[in-house]
CSV table of N, CA and C in Angstrom, one decimal:
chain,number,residue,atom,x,y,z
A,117,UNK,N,94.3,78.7,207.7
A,117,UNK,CA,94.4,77.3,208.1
A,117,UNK,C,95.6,77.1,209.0
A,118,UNK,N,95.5,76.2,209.4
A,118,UNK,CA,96.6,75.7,210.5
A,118,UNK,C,97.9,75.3,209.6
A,119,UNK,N,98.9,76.1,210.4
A,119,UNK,CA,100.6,75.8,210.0
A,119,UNK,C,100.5,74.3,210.2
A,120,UNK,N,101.4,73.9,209.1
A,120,UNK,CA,101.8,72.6,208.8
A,120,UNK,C,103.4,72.1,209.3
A,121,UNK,N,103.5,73.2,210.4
A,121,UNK,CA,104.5,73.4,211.1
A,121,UNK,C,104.1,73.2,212.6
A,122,UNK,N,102.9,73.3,213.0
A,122,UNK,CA,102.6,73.1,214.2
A,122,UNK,C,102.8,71.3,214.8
A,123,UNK,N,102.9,71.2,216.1
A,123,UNK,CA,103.4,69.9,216.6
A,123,UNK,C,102.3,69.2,216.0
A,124,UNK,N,102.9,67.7,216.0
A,124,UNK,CA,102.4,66.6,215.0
A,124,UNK,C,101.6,66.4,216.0
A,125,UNK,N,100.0,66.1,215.4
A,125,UNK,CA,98.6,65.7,216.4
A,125,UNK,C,98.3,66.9,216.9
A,126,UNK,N,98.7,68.4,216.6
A,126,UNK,CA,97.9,69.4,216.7
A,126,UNK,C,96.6,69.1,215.9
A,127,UNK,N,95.3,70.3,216.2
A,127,UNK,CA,94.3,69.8,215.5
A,127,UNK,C,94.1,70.9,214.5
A,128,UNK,N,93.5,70.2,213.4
A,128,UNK,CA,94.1,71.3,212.1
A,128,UNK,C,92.2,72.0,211.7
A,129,UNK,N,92.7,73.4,212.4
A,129,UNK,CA,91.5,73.9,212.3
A,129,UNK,C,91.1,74.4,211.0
A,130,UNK,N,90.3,74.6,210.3
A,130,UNK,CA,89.8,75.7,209.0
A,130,UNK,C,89.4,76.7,208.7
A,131,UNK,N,90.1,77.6,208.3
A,131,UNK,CA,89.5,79.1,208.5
A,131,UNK,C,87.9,79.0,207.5
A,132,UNK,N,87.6,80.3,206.8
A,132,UNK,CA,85.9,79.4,206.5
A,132,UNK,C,86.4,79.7,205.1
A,133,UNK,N,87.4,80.2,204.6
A,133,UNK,CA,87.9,79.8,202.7
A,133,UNK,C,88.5,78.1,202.9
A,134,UNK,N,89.1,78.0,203.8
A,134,UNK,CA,89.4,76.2,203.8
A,134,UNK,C,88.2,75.8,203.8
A,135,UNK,N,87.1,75.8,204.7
A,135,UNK,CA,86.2,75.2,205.1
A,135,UNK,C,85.3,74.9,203.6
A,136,UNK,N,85.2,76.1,203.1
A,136,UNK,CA,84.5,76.1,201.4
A,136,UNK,C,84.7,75.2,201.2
A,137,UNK,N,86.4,75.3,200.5
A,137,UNK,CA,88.1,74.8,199.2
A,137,UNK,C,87.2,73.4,200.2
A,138,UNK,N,87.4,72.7,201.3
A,138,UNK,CA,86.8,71.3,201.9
A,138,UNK,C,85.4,70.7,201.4
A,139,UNK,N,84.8,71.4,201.8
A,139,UNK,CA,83.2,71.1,201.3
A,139,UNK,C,82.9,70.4,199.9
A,140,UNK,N,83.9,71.4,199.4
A,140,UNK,CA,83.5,71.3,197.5
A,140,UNK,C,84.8,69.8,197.2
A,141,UNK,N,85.6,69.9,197.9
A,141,UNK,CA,86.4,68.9,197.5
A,141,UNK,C,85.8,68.0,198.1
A,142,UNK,N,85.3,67.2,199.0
A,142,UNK,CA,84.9,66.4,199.7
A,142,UNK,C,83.4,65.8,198.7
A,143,UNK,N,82.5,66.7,198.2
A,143,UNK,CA,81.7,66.7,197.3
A,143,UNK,C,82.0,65.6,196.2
A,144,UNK,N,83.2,66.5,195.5
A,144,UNK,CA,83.5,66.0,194.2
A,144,UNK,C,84.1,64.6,194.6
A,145,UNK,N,85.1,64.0,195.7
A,145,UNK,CA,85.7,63.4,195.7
A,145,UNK,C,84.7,62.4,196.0
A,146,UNK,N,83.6,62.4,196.6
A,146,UNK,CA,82.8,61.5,196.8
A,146,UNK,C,81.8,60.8,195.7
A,147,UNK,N,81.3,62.0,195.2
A,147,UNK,CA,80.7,61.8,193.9
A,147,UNK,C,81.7,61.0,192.9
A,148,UNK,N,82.6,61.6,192.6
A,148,UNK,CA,83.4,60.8,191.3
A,148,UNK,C,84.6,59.5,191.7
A,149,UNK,N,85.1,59.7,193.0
A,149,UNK,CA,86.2,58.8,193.0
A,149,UNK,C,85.8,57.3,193.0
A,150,UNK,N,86.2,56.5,192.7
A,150,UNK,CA,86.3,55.1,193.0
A,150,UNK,C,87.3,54.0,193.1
A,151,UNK,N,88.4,54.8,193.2
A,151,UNK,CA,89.9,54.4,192.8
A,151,UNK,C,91.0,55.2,193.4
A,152,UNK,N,91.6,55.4,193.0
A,152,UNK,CA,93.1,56.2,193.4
A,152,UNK,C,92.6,57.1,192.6
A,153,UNK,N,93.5,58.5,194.0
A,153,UNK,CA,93.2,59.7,193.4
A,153,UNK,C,94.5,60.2,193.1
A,154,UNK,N,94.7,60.8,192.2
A,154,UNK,CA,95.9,61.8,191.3
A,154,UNK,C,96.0,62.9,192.0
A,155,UNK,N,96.6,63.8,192.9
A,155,UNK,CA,96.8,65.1,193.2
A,155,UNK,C,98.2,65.6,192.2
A,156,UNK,N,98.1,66.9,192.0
A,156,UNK,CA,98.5,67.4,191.0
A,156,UNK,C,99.2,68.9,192.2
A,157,UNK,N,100.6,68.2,192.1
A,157,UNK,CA,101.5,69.0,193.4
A,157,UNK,C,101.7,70.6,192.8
A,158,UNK,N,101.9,71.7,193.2
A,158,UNK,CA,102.2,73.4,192.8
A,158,UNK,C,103.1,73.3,191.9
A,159,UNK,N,104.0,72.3,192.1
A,159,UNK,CA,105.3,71.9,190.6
A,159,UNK,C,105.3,71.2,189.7
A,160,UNK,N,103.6,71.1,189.5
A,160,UNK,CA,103.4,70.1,188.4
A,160,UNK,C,103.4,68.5,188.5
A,161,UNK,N,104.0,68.2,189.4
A,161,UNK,CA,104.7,67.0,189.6
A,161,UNK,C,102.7,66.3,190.0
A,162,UNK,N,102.8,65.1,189.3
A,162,UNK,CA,101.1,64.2,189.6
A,162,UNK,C,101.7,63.0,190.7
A,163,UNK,N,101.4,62.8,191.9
A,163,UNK,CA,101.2,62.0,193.1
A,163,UNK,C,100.3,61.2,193.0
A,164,UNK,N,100.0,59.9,192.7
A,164,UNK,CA,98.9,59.1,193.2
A,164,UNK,C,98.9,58.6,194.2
A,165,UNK,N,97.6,58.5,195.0
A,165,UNK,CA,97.2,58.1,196.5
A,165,UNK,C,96.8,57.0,196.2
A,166,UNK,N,96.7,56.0,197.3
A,166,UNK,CA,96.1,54.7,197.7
A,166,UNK,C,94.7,54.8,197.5
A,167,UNK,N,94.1,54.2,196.6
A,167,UNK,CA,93.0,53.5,197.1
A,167,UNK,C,92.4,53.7,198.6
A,168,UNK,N,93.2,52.9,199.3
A,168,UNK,CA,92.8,53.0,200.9
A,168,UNK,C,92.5,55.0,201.2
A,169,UNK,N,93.3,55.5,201.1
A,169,UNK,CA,92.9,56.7,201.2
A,169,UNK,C,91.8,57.5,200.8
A,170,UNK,N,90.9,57.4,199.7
A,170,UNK,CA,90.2,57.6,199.5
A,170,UNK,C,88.7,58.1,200.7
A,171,UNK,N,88.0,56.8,201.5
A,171,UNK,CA,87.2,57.0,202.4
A,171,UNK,C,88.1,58.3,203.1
A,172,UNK,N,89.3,57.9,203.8
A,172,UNK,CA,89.4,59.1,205.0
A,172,UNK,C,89.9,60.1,204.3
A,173,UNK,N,89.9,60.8,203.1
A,173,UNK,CA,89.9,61.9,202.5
A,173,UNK,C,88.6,62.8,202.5
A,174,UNK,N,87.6,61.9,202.2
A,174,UNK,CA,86.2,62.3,201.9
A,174,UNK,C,86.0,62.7,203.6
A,175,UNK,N,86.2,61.7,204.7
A,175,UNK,CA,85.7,62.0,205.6
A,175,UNK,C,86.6,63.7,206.4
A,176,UNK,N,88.1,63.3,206.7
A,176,UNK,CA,88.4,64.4,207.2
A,176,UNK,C,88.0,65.8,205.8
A,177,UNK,N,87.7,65.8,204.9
A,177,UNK,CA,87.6,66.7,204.3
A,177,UNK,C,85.5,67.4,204.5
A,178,UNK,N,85.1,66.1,204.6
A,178,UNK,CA,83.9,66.9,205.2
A,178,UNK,C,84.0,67.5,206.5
A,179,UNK,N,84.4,67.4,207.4
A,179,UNK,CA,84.8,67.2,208.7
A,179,UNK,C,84.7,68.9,208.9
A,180,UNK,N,86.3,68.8,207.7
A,180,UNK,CA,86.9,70.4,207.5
A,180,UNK,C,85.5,71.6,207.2
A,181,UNK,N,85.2,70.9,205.9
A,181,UNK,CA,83.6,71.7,205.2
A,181,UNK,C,82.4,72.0,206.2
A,182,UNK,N,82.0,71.2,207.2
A,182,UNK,CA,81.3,71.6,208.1
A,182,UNK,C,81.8,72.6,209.4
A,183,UNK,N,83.5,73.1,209.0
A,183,UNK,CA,84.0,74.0,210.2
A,183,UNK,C,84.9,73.2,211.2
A,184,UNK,N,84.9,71.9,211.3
A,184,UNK,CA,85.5,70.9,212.7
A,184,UNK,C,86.8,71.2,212.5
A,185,UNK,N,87.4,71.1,213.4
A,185,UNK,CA,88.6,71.1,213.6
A,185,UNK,C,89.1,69.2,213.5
A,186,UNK,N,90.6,68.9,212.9
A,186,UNK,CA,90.5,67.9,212.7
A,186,UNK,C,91.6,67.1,213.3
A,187,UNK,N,91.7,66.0,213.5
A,187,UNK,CA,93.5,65.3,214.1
A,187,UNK,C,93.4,64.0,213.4
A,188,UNK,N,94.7,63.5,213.4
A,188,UNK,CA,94.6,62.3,213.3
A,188,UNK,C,95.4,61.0,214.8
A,189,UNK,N,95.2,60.2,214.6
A,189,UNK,CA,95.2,59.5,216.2
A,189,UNK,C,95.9,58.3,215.3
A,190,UNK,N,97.0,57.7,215.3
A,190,UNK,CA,97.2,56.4,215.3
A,190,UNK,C,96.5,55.5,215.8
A,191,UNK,N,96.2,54.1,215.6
A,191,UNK,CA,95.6,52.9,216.0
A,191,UNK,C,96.8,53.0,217.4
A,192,UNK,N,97.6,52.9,217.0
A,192,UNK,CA,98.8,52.6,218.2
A,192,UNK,C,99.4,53.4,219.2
A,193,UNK,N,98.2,54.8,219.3
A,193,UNK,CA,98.8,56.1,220.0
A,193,UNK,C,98.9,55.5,221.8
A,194,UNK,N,99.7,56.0,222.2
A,194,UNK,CA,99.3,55.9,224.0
A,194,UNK,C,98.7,57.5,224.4
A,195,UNK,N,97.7,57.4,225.1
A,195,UNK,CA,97.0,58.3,225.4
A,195,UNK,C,97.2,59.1,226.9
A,196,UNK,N,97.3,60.1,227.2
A,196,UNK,CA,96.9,60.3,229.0
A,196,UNK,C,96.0,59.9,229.5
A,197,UNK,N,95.6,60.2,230.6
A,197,UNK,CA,94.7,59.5,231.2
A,197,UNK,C,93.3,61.0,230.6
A,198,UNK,N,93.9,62.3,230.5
A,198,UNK,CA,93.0,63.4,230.0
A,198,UNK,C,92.9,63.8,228.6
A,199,UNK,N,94.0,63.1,227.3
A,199,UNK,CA,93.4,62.7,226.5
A,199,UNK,C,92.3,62.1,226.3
A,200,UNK,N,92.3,61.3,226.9
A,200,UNK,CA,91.4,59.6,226.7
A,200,UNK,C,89.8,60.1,226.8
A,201,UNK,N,90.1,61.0,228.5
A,201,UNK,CA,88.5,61.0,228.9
A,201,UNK,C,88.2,62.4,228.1
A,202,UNK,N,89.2,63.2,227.4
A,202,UNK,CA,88.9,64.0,226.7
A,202,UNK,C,88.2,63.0,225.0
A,203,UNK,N,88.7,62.2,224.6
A,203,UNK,CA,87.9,62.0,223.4
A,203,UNK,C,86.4,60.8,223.9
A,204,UNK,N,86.7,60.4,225.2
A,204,UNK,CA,85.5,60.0,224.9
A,204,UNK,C,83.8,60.7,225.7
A,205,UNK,N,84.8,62.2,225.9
A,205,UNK,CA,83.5,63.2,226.1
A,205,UNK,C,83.5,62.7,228.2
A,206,UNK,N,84.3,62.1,228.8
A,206,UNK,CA,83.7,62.5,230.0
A,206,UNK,C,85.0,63.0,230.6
A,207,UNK,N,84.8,62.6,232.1
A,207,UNK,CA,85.8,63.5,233.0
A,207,UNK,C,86.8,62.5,233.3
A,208,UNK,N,88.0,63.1,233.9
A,208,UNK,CA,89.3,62.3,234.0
A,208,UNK,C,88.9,61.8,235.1
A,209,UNK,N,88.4,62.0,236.2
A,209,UNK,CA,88.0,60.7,237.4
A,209,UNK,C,87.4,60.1,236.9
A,210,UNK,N,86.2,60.3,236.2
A,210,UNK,CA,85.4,59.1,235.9
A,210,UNK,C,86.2,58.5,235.1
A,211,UNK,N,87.1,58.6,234.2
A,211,UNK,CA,87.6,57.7,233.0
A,211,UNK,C,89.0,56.9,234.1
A,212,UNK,N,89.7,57.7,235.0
A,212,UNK,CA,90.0,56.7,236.1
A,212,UNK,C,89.5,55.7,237.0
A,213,UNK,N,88.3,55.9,237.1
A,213,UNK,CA,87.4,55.1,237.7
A,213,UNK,C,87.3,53.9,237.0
A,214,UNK,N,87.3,54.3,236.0
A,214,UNK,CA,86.7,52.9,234.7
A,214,UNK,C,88.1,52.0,234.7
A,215,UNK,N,89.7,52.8,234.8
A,215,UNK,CA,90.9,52.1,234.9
A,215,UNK,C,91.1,51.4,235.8
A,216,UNK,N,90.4,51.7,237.2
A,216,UNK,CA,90.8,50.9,238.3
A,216,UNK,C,89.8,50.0,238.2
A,217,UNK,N,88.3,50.3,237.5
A,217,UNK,CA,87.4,48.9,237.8
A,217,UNK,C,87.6,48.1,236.5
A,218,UNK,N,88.5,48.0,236.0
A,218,UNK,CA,89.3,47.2,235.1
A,218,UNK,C,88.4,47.0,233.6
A,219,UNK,N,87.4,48.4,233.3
A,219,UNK,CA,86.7,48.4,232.0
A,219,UNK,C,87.1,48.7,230.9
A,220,UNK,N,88.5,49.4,231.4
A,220,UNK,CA,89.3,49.8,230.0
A,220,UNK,C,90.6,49.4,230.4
A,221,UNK,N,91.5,48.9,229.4
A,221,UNK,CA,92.6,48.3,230.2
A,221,UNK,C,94.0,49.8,229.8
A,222,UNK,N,94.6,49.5,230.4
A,222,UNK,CA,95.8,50.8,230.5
A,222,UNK,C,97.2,50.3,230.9
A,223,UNK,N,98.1,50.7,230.9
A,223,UNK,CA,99.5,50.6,231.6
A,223,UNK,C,100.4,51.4,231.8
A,224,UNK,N,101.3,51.3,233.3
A,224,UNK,CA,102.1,52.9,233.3
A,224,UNK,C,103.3,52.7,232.6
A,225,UNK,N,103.2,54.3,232.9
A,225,UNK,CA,104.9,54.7,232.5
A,225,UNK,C,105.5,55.3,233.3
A,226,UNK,N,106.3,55.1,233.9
A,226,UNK,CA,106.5,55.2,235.4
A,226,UNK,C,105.1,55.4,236.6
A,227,UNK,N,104.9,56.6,237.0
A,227,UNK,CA,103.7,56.2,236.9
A,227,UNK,C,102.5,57.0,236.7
A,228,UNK,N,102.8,57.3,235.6
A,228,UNK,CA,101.6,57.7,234.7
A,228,UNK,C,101.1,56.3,234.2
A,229,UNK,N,99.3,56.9,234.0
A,229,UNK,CA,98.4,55.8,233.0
A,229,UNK,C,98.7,56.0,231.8
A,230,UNK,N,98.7,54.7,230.7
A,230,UNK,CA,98.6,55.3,229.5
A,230,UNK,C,97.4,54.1,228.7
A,231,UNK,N,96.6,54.8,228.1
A,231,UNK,CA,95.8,54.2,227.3
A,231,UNK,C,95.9,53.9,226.0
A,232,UNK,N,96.0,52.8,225.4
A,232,UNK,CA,96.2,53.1,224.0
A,232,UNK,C,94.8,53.0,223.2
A,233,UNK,N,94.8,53.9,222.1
A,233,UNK,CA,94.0,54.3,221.2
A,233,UNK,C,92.6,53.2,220.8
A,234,UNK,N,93.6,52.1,220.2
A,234,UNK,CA,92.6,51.0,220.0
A,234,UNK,C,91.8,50.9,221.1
A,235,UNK,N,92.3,50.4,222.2
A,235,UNK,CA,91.7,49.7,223.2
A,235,UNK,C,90.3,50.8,224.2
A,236,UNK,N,90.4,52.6,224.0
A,236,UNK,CA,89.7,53.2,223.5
A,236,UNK,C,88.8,53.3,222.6
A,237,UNK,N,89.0,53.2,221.3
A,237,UNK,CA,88.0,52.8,220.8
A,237,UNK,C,87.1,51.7,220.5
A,238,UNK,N,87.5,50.3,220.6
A,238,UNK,CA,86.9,49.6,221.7
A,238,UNK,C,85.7,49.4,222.2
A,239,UNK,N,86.4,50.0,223.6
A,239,UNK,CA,85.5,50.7,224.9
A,239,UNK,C,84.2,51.4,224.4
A,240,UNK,N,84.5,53.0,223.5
A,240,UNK,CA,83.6,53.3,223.0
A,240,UNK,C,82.7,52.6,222.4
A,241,UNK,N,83.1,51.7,221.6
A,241,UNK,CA,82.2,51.0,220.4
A,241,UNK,C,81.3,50.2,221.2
A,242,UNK,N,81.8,49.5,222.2
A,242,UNK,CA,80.8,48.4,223.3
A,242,UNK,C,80.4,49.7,224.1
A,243,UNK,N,80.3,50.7,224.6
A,243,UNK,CA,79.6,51.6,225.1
A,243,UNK,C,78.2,52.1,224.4
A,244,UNK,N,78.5,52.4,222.8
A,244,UNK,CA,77.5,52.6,222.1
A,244,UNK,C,76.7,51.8,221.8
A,245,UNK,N,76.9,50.3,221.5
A,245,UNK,CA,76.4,49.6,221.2
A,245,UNK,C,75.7,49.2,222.3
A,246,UNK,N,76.0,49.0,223.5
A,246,UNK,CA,74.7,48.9,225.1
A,246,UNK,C,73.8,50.3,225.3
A,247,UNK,N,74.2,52.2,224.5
A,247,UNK,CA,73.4,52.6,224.7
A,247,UNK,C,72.3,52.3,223.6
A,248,UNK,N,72.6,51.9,222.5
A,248,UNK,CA,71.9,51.4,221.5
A,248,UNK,C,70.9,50.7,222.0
A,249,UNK,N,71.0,49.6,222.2
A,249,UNK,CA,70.7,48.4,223.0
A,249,UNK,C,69.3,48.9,224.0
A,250,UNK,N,69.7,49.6,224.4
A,250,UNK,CA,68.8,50.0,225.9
A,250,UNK,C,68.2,51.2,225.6
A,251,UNK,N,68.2,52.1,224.3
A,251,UNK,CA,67.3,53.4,223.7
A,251,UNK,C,66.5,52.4,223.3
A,252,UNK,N,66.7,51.5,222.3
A,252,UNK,CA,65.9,50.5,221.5
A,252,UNK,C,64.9,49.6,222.3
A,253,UNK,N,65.6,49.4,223.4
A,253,UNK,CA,64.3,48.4,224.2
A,253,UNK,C,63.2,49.7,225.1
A,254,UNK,N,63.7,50.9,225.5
A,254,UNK,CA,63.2,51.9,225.7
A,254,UNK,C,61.8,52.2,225.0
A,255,UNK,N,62.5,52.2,223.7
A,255,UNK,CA,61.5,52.9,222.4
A,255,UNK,C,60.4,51.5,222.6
A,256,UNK,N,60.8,50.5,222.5
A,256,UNK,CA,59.9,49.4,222.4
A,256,UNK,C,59.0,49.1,223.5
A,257,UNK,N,59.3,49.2,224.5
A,257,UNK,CA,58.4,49.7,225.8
A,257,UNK,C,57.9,50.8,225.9
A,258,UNK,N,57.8,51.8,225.1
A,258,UNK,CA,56.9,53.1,225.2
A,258,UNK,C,55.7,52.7,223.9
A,259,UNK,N,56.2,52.0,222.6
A,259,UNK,CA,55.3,51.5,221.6
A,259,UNK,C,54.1,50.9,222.5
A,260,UNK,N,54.9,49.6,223.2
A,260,UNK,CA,54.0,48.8,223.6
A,260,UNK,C,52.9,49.1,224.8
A,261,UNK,N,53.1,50.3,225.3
A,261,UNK,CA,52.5,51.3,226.0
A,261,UNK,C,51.9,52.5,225.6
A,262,UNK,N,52.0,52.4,224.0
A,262,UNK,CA,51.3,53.2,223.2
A,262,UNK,C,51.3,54.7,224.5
A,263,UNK,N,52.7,55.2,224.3
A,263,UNK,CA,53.1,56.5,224.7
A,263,UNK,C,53.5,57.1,223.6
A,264,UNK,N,53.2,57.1,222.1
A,264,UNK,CA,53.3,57.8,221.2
A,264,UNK,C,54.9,57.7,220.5
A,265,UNK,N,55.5,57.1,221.0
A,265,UNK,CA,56.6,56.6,220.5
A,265,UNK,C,57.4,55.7,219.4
């Protein structure tokens, strides 16, 4: 598994004994938690977690069990401009293109772009939601055309 030494926002890959140790914990934690979870530190010492922790336990831990490699992103990260078009799967011109036609908002730092996280995901979320939007009226015009759809 990935050093816990490596720079903060490296992505914490799983070798495939982590990947297991994840799977099975993600299992259990889902199946049984409903509350704050107790971890139980190598010195004995018992840790209770938040409540709130729970969901993104279960999730980065499936994440791990299916092999992903994993990070975590603050709501309030500033992003590069090849971060950005790196998490949302396209290319750094195109995701510049979107900065100058004012779809995603950004600001420099000298003069680098920076994007912050939220306002990224966002974007995504009204991205998905219009491809949604337009598979669904798709599908409904192939019904209505009785194209087997």
């Amino acid at each position: 598994m990935t050093d816990l030494t490596e720079p903060k926002g490296a992505p914490v890959v799983p070798d495939e004994t982590d990947s297991e140790l994840a799977a099975t914990a993600s299992r259990e934690l889902s199946r049984s938690s409903r509350g704050a979870i107790t971890v139980q530190l190598e010195d004995g010492t018992n840790l209770q977690l938040p409540k709130a922790v729970t969901p993104l336990l279960v999730h980065i831990l499936t994440e791990m069990g299916n092999g992903n490699a994993v990070t975590l992103i603050p709501i309030h990260a500033e992003l590069t401009t090849q971060e950005a078009a790196n998490l949302l799967g396209v290319s750094r011109p195109f995701l510049i293109k979107l900065l100058k036609n004012k779809d995603l908002p950004f600001h420099k730092v000298g003069t680098h772009r920076r994007v912050l996280f939220k306002d990224l995901e966002e974007y995504r979320i009204k991205r998905e939601s219009k491809r949604r939007t337009a598979l669904d009226e798709l599908t409904k015009q192939a019904q209505d055309l009785g194209m087997g759809y």
